[in-house]
Coordinates of C-alpha atoms and ligand atoms in Angstrom, one line a residue:
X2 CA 1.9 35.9 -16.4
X3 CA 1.6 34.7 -20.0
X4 CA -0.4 35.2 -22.8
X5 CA -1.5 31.6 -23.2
X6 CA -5.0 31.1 -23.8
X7 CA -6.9 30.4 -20.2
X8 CA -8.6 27.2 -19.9
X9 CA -12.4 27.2 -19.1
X10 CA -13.2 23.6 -19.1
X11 CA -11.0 20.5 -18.3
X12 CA -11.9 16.8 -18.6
X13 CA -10.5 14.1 -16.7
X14 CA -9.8 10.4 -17.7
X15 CA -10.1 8.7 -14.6
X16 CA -12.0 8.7 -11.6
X17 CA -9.8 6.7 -9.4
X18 CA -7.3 7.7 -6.3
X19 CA -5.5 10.4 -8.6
X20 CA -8.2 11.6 -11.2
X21 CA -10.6 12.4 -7.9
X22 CA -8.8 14.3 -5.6
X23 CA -6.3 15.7 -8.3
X24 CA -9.8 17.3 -10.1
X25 CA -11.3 18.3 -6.8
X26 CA -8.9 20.2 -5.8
X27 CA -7.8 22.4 -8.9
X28 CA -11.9 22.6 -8.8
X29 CA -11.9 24.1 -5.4
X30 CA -8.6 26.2 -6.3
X31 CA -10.2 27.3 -9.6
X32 CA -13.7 28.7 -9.4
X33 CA -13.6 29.7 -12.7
X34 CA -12.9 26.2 -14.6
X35 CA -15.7 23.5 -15.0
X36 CA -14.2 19.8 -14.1
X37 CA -15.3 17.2 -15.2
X38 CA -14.2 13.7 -13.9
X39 CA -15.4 11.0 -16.4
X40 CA -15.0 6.9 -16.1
X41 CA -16.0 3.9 -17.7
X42 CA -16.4 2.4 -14.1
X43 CA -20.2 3.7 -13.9
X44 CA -19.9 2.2 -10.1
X45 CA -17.1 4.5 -9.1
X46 CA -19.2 7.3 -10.9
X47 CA -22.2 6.7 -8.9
X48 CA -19.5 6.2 -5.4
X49 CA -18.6 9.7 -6.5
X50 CA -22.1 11.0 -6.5
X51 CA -23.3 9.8 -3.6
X52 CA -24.9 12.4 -1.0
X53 CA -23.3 10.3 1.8
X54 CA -19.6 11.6 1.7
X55 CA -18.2 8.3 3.8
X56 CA -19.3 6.7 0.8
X57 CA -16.7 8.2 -1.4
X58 CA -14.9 5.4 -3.2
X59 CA -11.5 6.7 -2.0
X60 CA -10.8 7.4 1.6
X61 CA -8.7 10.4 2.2
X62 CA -8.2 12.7 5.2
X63 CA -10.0 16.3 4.0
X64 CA -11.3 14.7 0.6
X65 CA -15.0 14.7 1.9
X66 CA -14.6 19.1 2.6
X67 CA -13.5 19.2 -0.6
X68 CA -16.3 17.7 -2.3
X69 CA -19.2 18.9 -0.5
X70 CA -17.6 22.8 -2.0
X71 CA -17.3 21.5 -5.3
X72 CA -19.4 18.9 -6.4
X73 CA -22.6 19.9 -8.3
X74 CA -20.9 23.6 -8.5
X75 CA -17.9 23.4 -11.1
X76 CA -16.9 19.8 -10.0
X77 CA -18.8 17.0 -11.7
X78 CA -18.4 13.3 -11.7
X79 CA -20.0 11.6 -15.1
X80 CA -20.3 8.7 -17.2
X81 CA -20.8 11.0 -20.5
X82 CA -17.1 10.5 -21.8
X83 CA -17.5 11.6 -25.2
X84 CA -19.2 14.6 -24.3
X85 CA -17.1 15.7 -21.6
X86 CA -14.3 15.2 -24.0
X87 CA -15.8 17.5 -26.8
X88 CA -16.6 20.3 -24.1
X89 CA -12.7 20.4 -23.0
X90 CA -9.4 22.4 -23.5
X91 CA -7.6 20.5 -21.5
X92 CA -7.8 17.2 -20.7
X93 CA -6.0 15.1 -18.2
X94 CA -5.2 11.1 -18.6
X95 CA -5.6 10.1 -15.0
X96 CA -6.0 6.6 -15.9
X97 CA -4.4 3.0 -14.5
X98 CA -1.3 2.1 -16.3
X99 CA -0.5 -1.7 -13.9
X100 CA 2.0 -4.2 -14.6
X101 CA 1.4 -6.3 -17.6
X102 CA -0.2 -9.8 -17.1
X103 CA 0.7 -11.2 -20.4
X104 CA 2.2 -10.6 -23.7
X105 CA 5.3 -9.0 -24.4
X106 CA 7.3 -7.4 -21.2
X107 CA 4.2 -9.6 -19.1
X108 CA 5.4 -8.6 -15.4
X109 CA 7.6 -5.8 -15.9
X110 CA 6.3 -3.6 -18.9
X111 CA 3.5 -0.9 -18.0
X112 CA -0.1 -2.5 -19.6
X113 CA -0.4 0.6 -21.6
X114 CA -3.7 -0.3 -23.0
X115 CA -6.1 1.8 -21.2
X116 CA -3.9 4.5 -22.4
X117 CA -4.2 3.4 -25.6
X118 CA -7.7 4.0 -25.2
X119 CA -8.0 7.0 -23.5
X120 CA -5.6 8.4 -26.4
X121 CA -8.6 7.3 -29.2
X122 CA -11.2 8.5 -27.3
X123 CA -10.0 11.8 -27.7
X124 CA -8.9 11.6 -30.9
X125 CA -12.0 11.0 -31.8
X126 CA -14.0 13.3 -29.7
X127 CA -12.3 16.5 -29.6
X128 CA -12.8 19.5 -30.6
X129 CA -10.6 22.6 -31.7
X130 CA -7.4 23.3 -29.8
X131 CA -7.2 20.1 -26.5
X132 CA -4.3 20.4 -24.2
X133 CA -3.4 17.0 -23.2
X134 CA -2.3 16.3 -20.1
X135 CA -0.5 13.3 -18.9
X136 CA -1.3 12.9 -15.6
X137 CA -0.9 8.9 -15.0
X138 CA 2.6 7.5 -14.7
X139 CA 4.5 6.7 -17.6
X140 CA 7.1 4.6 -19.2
X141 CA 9.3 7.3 -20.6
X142 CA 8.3 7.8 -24.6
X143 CA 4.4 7.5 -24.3
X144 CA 4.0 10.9 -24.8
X145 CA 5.5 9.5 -28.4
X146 CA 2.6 7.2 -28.5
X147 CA -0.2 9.4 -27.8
X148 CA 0.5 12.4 -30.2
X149 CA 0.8 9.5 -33.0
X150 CA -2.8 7.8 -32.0
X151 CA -3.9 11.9 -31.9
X152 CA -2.1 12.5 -35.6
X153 CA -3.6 9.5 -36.4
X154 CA -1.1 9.6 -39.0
X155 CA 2.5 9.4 -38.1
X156 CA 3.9 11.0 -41.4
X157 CA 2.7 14.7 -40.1
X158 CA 5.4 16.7 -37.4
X159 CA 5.1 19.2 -35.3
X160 CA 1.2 20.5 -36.1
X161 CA -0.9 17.5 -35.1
X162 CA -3.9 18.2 -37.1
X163 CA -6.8 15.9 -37.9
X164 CA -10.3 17.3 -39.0
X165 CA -9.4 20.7 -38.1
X166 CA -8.4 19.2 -34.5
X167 CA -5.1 20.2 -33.0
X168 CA -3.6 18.6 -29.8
X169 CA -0.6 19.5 -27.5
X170 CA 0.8 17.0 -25.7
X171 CA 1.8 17.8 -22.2
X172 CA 3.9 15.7 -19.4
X173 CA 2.7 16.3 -15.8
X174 CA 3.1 13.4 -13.2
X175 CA 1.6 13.2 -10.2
X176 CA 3.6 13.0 -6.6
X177 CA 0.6 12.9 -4.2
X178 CA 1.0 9.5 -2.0
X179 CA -2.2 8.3 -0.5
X180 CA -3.7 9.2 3.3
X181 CA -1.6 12.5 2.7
X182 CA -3.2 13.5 -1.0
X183 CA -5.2 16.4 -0.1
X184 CA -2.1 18.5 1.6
X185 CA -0.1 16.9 -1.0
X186 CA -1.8 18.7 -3.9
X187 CA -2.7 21.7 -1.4
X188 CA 1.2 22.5 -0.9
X189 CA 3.2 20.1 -3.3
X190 CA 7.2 19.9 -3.0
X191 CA 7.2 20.7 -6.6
X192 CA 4.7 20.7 -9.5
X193 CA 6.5 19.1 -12.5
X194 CA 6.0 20.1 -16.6
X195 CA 7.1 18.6 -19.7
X196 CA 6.8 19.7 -23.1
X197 CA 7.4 21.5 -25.9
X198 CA 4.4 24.1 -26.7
X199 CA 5.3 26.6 -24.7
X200 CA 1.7 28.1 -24.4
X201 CA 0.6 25.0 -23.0
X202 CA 2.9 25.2 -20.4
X203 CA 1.6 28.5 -19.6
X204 CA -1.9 27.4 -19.9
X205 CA -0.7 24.5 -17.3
X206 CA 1.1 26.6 -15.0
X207 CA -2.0 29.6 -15.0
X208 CA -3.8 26.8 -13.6
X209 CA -1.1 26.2 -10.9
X210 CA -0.5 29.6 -10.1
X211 CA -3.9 29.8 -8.9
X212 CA -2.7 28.0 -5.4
X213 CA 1.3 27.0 -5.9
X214 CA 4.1 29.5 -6.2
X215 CA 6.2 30.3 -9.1
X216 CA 9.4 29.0 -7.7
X217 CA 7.9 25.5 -7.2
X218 CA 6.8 24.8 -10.7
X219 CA 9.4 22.9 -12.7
X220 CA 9.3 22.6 -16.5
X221 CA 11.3 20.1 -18.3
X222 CA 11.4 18.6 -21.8
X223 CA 8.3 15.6 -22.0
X224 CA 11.5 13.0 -21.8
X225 CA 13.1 14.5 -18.3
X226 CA 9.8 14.8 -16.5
X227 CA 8.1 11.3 -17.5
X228 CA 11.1 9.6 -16.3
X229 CA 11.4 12.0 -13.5
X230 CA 8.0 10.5 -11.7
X231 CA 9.5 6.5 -12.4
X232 CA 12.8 7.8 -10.4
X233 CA 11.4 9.7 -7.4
X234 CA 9.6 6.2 -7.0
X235 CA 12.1 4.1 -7.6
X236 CA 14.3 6.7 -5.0
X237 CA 11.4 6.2 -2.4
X238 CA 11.3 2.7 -2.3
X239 CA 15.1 1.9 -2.4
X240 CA 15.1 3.9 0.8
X241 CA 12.8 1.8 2.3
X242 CA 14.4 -1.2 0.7
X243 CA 17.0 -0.2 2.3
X244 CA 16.1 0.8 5.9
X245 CA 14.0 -2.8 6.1
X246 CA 17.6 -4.6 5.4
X247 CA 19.1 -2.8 7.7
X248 CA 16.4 -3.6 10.5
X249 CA 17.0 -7.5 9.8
X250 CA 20.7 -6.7 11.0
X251 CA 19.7 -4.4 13.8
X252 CA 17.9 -7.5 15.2
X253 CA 20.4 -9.6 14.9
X254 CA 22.8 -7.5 16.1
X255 CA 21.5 -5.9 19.4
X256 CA 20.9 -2.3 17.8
X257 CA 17.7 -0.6 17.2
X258 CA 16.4 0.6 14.2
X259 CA 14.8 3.9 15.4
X260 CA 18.1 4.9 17.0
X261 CA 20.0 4.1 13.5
X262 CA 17.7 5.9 11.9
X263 CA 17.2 8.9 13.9
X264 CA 21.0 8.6 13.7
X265 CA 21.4 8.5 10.1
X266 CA 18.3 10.8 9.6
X267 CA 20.0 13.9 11.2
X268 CA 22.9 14.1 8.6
X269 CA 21.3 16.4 6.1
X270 CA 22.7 14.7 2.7
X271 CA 20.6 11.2 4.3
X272 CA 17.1 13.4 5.5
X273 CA 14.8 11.9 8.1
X274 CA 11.9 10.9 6.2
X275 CA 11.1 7.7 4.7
X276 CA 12.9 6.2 7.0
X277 CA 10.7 4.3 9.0
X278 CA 10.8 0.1 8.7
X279 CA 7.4 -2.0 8.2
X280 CA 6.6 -5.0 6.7
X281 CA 7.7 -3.8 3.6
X282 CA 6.7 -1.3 0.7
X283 CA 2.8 -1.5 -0.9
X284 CA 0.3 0.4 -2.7
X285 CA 0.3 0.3 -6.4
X286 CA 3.0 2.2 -7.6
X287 CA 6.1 0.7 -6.3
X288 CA 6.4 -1.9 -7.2
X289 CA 4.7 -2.0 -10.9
X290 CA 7.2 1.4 -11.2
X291 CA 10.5 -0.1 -10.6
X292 CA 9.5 -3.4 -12.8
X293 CA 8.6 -0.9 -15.7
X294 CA 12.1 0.8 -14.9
X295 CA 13.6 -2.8 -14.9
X296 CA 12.0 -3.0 -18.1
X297 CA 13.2 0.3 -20.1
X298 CA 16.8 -0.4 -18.5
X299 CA 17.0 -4.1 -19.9
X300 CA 15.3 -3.1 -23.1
X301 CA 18.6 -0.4 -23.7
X302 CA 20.9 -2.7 -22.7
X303 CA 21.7 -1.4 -19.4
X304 CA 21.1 -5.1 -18.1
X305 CA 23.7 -4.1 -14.8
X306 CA 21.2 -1.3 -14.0
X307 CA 18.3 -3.1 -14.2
X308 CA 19.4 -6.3 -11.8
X309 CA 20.3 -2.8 -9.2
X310 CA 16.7 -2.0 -9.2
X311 CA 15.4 -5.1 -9.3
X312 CA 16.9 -5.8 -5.9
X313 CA 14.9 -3.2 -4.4
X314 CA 11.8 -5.3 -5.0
X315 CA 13.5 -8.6 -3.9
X316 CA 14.2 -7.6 -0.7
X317 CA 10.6 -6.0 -0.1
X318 CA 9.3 -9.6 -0.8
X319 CA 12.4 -10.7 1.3
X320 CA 10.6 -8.7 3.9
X321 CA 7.5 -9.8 4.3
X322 CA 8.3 -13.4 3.8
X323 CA 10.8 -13.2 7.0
X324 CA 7.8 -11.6 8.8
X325 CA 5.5 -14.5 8.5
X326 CA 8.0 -17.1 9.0
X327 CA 9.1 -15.4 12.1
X328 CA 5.6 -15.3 13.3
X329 CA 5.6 -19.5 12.7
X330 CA 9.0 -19.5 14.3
X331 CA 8.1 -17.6 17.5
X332 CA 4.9 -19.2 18.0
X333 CA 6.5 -22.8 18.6
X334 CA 7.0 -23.6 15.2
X335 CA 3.1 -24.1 14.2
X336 CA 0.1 -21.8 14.1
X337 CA -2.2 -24.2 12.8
X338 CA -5.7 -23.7 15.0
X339 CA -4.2 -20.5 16.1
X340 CA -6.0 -17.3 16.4
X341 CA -4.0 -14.3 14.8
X342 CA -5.6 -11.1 15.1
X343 CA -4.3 -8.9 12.1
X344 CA -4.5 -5.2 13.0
X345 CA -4.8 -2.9 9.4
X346 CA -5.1 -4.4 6.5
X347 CA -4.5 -1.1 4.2
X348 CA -1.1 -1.3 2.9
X349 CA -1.1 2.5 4.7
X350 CA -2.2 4.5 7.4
X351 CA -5.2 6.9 6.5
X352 CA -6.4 5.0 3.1
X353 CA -8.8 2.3 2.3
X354 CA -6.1 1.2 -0.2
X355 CA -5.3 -2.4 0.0
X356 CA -3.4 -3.0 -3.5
X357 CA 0.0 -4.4 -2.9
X358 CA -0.8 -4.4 0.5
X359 CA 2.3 -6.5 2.1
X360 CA -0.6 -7.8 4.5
X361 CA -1.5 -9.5 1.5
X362 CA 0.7 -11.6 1.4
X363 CA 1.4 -12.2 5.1
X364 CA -1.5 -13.1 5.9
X365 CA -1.7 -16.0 2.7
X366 CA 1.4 -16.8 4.5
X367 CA -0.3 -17.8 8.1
X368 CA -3.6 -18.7 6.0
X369 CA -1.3 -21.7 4.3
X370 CA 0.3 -22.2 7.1
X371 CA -3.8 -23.0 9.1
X372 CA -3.7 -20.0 11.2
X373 CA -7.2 -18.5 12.0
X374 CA -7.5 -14.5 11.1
X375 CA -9.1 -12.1 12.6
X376 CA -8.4 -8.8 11.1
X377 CA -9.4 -5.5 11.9
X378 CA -9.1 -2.2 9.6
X379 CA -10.6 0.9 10.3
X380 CA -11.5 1.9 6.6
X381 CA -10.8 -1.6 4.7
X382 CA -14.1 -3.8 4.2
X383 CA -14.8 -7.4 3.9
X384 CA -15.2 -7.9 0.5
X385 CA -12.3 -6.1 -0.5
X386 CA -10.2 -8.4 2.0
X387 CA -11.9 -11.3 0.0
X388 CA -10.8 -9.9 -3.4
X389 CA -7.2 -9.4 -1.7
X390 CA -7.2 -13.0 -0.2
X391 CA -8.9 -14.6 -2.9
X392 CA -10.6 -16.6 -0.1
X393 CA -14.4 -16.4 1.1
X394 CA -14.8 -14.9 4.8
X395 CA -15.3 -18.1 7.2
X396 CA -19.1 -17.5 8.0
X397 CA -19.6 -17.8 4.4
X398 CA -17.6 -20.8 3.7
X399 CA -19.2 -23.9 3.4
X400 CA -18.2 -26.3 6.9
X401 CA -15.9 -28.7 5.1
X402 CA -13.5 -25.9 3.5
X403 CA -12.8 -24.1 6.7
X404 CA -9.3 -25.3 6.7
X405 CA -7.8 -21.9 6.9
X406 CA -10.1 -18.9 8.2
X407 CA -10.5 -15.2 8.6
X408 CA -13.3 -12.9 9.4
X409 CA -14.0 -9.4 10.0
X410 CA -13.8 -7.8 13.6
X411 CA -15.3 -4.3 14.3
X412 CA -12.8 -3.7 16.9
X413 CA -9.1 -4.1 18.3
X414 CA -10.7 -5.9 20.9
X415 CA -13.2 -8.4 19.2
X416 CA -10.1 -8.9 16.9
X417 CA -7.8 -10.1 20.1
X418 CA -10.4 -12.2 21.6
X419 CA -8.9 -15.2 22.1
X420 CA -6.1 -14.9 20.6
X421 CA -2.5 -16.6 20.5
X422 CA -0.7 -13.3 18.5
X423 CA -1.6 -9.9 17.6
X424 CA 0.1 -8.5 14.6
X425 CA 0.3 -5.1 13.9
X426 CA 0.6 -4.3 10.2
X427 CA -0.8 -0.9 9.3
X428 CA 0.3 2.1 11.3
X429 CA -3.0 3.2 12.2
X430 CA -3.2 6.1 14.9
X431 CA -5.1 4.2 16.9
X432 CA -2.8 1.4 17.6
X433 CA -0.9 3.6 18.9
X434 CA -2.7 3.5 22.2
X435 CA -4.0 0.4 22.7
X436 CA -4.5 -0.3 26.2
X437 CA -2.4 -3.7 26.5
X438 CA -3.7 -4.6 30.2
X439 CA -6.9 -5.1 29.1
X440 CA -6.1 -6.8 25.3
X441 CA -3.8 -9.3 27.2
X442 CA -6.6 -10.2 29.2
X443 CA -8.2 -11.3 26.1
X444 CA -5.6 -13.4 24.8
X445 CA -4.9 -17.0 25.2
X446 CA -1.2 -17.4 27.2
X447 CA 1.5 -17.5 25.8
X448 CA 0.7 -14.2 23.8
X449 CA 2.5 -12.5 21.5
X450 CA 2.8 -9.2 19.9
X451 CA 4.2 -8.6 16.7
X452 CA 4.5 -4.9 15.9
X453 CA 6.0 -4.5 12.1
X454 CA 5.5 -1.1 12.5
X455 CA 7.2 -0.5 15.8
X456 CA 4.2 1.7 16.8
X457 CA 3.3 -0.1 19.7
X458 CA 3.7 0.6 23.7
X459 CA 6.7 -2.4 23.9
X460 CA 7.0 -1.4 27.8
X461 CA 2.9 -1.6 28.6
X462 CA 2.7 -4.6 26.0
X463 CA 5.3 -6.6 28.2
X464 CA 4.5 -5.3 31.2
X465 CA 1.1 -6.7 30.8
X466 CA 2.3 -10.3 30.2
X467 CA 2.3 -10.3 26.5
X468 CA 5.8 -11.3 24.1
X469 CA 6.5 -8.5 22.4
X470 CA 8.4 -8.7 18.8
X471 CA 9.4 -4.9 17.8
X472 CA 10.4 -4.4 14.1
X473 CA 14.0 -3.7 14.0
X474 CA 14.7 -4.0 17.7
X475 CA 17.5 -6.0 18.7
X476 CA 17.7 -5.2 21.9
Ligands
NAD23 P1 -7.2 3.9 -10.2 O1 -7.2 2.5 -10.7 O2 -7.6 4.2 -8.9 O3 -8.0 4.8 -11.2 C1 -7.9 4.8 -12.6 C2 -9.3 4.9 -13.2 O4 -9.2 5.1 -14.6 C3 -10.2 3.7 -13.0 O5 -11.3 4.1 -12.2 C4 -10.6 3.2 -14.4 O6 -11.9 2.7 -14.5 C5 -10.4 4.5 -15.2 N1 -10.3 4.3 -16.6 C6 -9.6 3.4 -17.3 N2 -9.7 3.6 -18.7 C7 -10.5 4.7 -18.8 C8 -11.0 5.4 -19.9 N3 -10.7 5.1 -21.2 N4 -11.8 6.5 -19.7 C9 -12.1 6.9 -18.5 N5 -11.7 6.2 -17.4 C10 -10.9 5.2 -17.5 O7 -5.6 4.4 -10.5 P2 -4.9 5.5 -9.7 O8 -4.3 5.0 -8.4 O9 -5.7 6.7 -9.7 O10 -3.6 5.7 -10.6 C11 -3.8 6.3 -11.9 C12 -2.4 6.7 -12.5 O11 -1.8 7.6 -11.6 C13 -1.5 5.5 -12.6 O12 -0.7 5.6 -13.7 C14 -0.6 5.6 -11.3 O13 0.7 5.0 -11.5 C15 -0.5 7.1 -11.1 N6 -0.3 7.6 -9.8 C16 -1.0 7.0 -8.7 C17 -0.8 7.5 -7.5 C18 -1.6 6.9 -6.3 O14 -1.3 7.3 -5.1 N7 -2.5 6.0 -6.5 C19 0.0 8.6 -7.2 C20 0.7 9.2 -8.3 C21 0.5 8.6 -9.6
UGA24 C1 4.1 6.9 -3.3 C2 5.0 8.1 -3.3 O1 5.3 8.5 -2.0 C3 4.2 9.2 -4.0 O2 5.1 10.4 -4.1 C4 3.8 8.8 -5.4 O3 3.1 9.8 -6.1 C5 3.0 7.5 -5.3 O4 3.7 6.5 -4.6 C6 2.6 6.9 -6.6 O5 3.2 7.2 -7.6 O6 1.6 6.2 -6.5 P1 2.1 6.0 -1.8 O7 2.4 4.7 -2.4 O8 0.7 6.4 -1.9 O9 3.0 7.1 -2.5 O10 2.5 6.0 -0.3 P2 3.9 6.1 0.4 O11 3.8 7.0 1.6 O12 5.0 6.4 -0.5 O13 4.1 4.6 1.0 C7 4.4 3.5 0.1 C8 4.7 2.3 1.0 O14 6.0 2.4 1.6 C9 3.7 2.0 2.1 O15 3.4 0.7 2.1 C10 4.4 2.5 3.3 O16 3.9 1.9 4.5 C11 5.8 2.2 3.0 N1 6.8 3.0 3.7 C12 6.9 4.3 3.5 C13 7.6 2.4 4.7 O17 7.5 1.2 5.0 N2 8.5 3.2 5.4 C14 8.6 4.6 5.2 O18 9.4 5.2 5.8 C15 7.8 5.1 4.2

C-alpha cells in the first residue's frame, strides 16, 4: 500500500500481559519479521521460555498455540536488551506505567519512570532509522517526553538526530482486555495510530494489514490517540460504575438487575455489553487510568471534571465494601470462626490476573472481621494470594497468629467443606454448574450463598436448602 520502508525486526520493551501476547501474535501474523520480547524481569524471561506451556507467566485462552508456532522460530523471549534494541526498526514500549506511590501526583499521576527508562535505553542503543512505538498506556503528552530523552537535546525540532540516530515517535495503545487477548488482537474493534511521520504510520499499518482490514485501522494525531485509550477506559468502567449502583437499588427495590439490563441493553444508543454487575471493577488499568485522568483534568483546571470521574472509582470501592458488610450482616452479624469458602480469586474470568482484584479487598474485609477463608481459583496460586493478602497461608503461620485464616483448596468442594457461606467472586465457567445438592451437603446449616456475579443456579442453590444472595436481585 505505501512506500514506507518494511520492517524486518521489532523489539519489545516488556514481557508482561501486553508485550507477550501483543509480540506473539504480530509474530505468528508476520512470518517475515523477527520479534524479540526483552525484560529486565529475567524470571518472567525464563517463564516465557519454558518448554512446559502451562508454565507461561500469563494465562490466556489460545496463548499457549500461539507460542509453541512461534517461539524459537521468529518469536524470541530474551534478557539481551541492549542488543535486541540495536537489531530493531521498530520498537514497541510495552512497559508498566502504575499509579504513583510517592512524590508529586503520588496516587493519581502515572509512575512514568520505567518509561523514562525504556526511553534511554534506546537512546542509547539504537541504531539508524528506530520506529518507536508506544504501546503502554499513557498520560496524554508523553510522546513529548520521549522524543526529548531520544533528542537528547530539546533545542533540535522536527529531525531527532543524535550520533547519526533518528527516531519517529509513534502512538499506538493497546485495547486487548485479559482472558479475551488472543481474539482481541486476532480481530480487534479497531487498531488505533497516532503521529506525525507519515511513513511510520505506513510502516505500522503494513504490519497490521498483514491480519486486520484497512477500514479498521484509525490514525490520529499522537494527542487524539493517547488520550483516546485513557477514555475508552474510563467509558468502560463508568458503565460498570454505573450498572453496580443501579443493582444496589434493584435490591432494594424488588427489581432485578438482569432484566434492567437486558432491558436497557436492547436500545441500540445503550448496547448490551458491559453490562453485567459484580463485585466491582479490577485488573490494573481501571482504576490507575481514571486516577491519571483525574490527574490531567485537575492539573488544567477542569477541577468539575475531574471530581465526575473520580466518582466512578468511589462507587467501585462503594461496591465492594457493601459486599463484605452484607456478608457480616446476613450471617447474624458476626463471622468470626466462620468458614467462607471464596470461589475465584482472579479479578476475571479466564486470567491468572489478580491485581486490583475486588476479592482483594473483600476478603481483607472478612479476614478483619475473623472469618476463616477457604478460596479456590482455577488458575490463581497460593503465593500470589499471599502477595495479594499480604498475610501467610494458615499452615504456614506460626499457632499464636492464626487469628484470621485462609488456605488454598484444589476444589469447589474441599473449598465448601464445612462451610457457613460460599461466595462467588470470579465468573468462572465452572461455577456455573455447580451441583448445589451435593455442596449443601457439605456445609454447616444455616448456609448461605453469595453470588456477586449472579452466575449461579439461584433455583437448585435454594432448592437444596442453601440462602441464596443474588447480585442485583431484589426479588
Ligand atoms: P506488566 O506489568 O504485566 O508488564 C510490564 C513489563 O515491563 C514487566 O514485566 C516489567 O518488568 C517490564 N519492564 C519494565 N521496565 C522495563 C525496561 N526498561 N525494559 C524491559 N522491560 C521492562 O504490565 P502490562 O499489564 O503488560 O501493561 C503494560 C502497559 O500496557 C501498561 O501501560 C498498561 O496500562 C497497558 N495495558 C495493559 C493491558 C492489560 O490488559 N494488562 C491492556 C491494555 C494496555
Ligand atoms: C480493560 C478494557 O476492557 C480493555 O479494552 C483495556 O485494553 C484494558 O482494560 C487495559 O487497558 O488494561 P481488562 O481490565 O483486562 O480490560 O478486563 P475487562 O473485561 O474490561 O474487565 C475489567 C473489570 O470490570 C473486571 O473486574 C470485570 O469483572 C469487570 N466488569 C466488566 C464487570 O464487572 N462487568 C462488566 O459488564 C464488565
Amino acid at each position: 500500500m505505501s512506500q514506507a520502508p518494511k520492517i524486518k525486526n521489532i523489539c519489545c520493551l516488556g514481557a508482561g500481559y501486553v508485550g507477550g501476547p501483543t509480540m506473539a501474535i504480530i509474530a505468528d501474523k508476520c512470518p517475515h519479521i523477527q520479534v524479540n520480547v526483552v525484560d529486565i524481569d529475567h524470571k518472567k524471561i525464563e517463564s516465557w521460555n519454558n518448554a512446559d506451556l502451562s508454565k507461561l507467566p500469563v494465562f490466556e485462552p489460545g496463548l499457549e498455540e500461539v507460542i509453541k508456532r512461534c517461539r524459537g522460530k521468529n518469536l524470541k523471549f530474551s534478557i539481551k536488551i541492549q542488543e535486541n534494541i540495536a537489531l530493531a526498526d521498530m520498537i514497541f514500549i510495552s512497559v508498566n506505567t502504575p499509579t504513583k506511590k510517592k512524590g508529586i501526583g503520588a496516587g493519581e499521576a502515572s509512575d512514568l519512570k520505567w518509561i523514562d527508562s525504556s526511553s534511554r535505553l534506546i537512546a542509547e542503543h539504537a541504531k539508524g532509522h528506530t520506529i518507536v512505538v508506544e504501546k503502554s498506556t499513557l498520560p496524554i503528552k508523553t510522546a513529548q517526553t520521549i522524543k526529548e530523552i531520544l533528542e537528547g537535546n530539546e533545542e533540535s525540532n522536527n529531525t531527532i538526530i543524535q550520533n547519526k540516530k533518528t527516531f519517529s515517535i509513534l502512538s499506538n495503545p493497546e485495547f486487548l482486555a485479559e482472558g479475551s487477548a488472543i481474539d482481541d488482537l486476532v480481530s480487534p474493534d479497531r487498531v488505533l495510530i497516532g503521529g506525525e511521520d507519515q511513513q511510520a504510520i505506513n510502516s505500522l499499518i503494513d504490519i497490521y494489514l498483514n491480519w486486520i482490514e484497512r477500514n479498521k485501522i484509525l490514525t490520529t494525531n499522537l494527542w487524539s490517540s493517547e488520550l483516546s485509550k485513557l477514555i475508552a477506559n474510563a467509558f468502560l468502567a463508568q458503565r460498570v460504575s454505573s450498572i453496580n449502583s443501579v443493582a444496589a437499588l434493584c435490591e432494594k427495590t424488588g427489581a432485578n438487575i438482569k432484566e434492567v439490563s437486558l432491558a436497557i441493553g436492547t436500545d441500540k444508543r445503550i448496547g448490551s455489553r458491559f453490562l453485567n454487575a459484580g463485585p466491582g471493577f479490577g485488573g490494573s488499568c481501571f482504576k490507575k487510568d481514571i486516577l491519571n485522568l483525574v490527574y490531567i483534568c485537575n492539573h488544567y483546571g477542569l477541577y468539575d471534571v475531574a471530581s465526575y470521574w473520580k466518582k466512578v472509582i468511589e462507587i467501585n470501592s462503594w461496591q465492594s465494601k457493601r459486599i463484605s458488610e452484607l456478608i457480616t450482616r446476613k450471617l447474624f452479624g458476626t463471622i468470626t470462626g466462620k468458614k467462607i469458602a471464596i470461589l475465584g480469586f482472579a479479578f476475571k474470568a479466564n486470567t491468572n490476573d489478580t491485581r486490583e482484584s475486588p476479592a482483594i479487598s473483600i476478603c481483607n474485609d472478612l479476614l478483619e472481621e475473623g472469618a476463616v477463608l477457604q478460596i479456590y481459583d482455577p488458575k490463581v496460586d497460593a503465593n500470589q494470594i499471599e502477595n495479594d493478602l499480604n498475610l501467610k497461608e494458615s499452615e504456614k503461620q506460626k499457632s499464636n497468629q492464626k487469628e484470621c485464616t485462609w488456605s488454598m483448596q484444589s476444589s469447589v468442594y474441599e473449598a465448601s467443606n464445612g462451610a457457613d457461606a460460599i461466595l462467588i467472586l470470579t465468573e468462572w465457567e465452572e461455577f456455573k454448574n455447580i451441583n448445589w445438592q451435593e455442596i449443601s451437603n457439605l456445609m454447616r446449616s444455616p448456609c448461605w450463598l453469595f453470588d456477586t456475579r449472579a452466575i449461579a443456579n439461584k433455583l437448585d442453590a435454594s432448592s437444596s436448602g442453601i440462602n441464596v444472595w443474588s447480585i442485583g436481585d431484589g426479588t
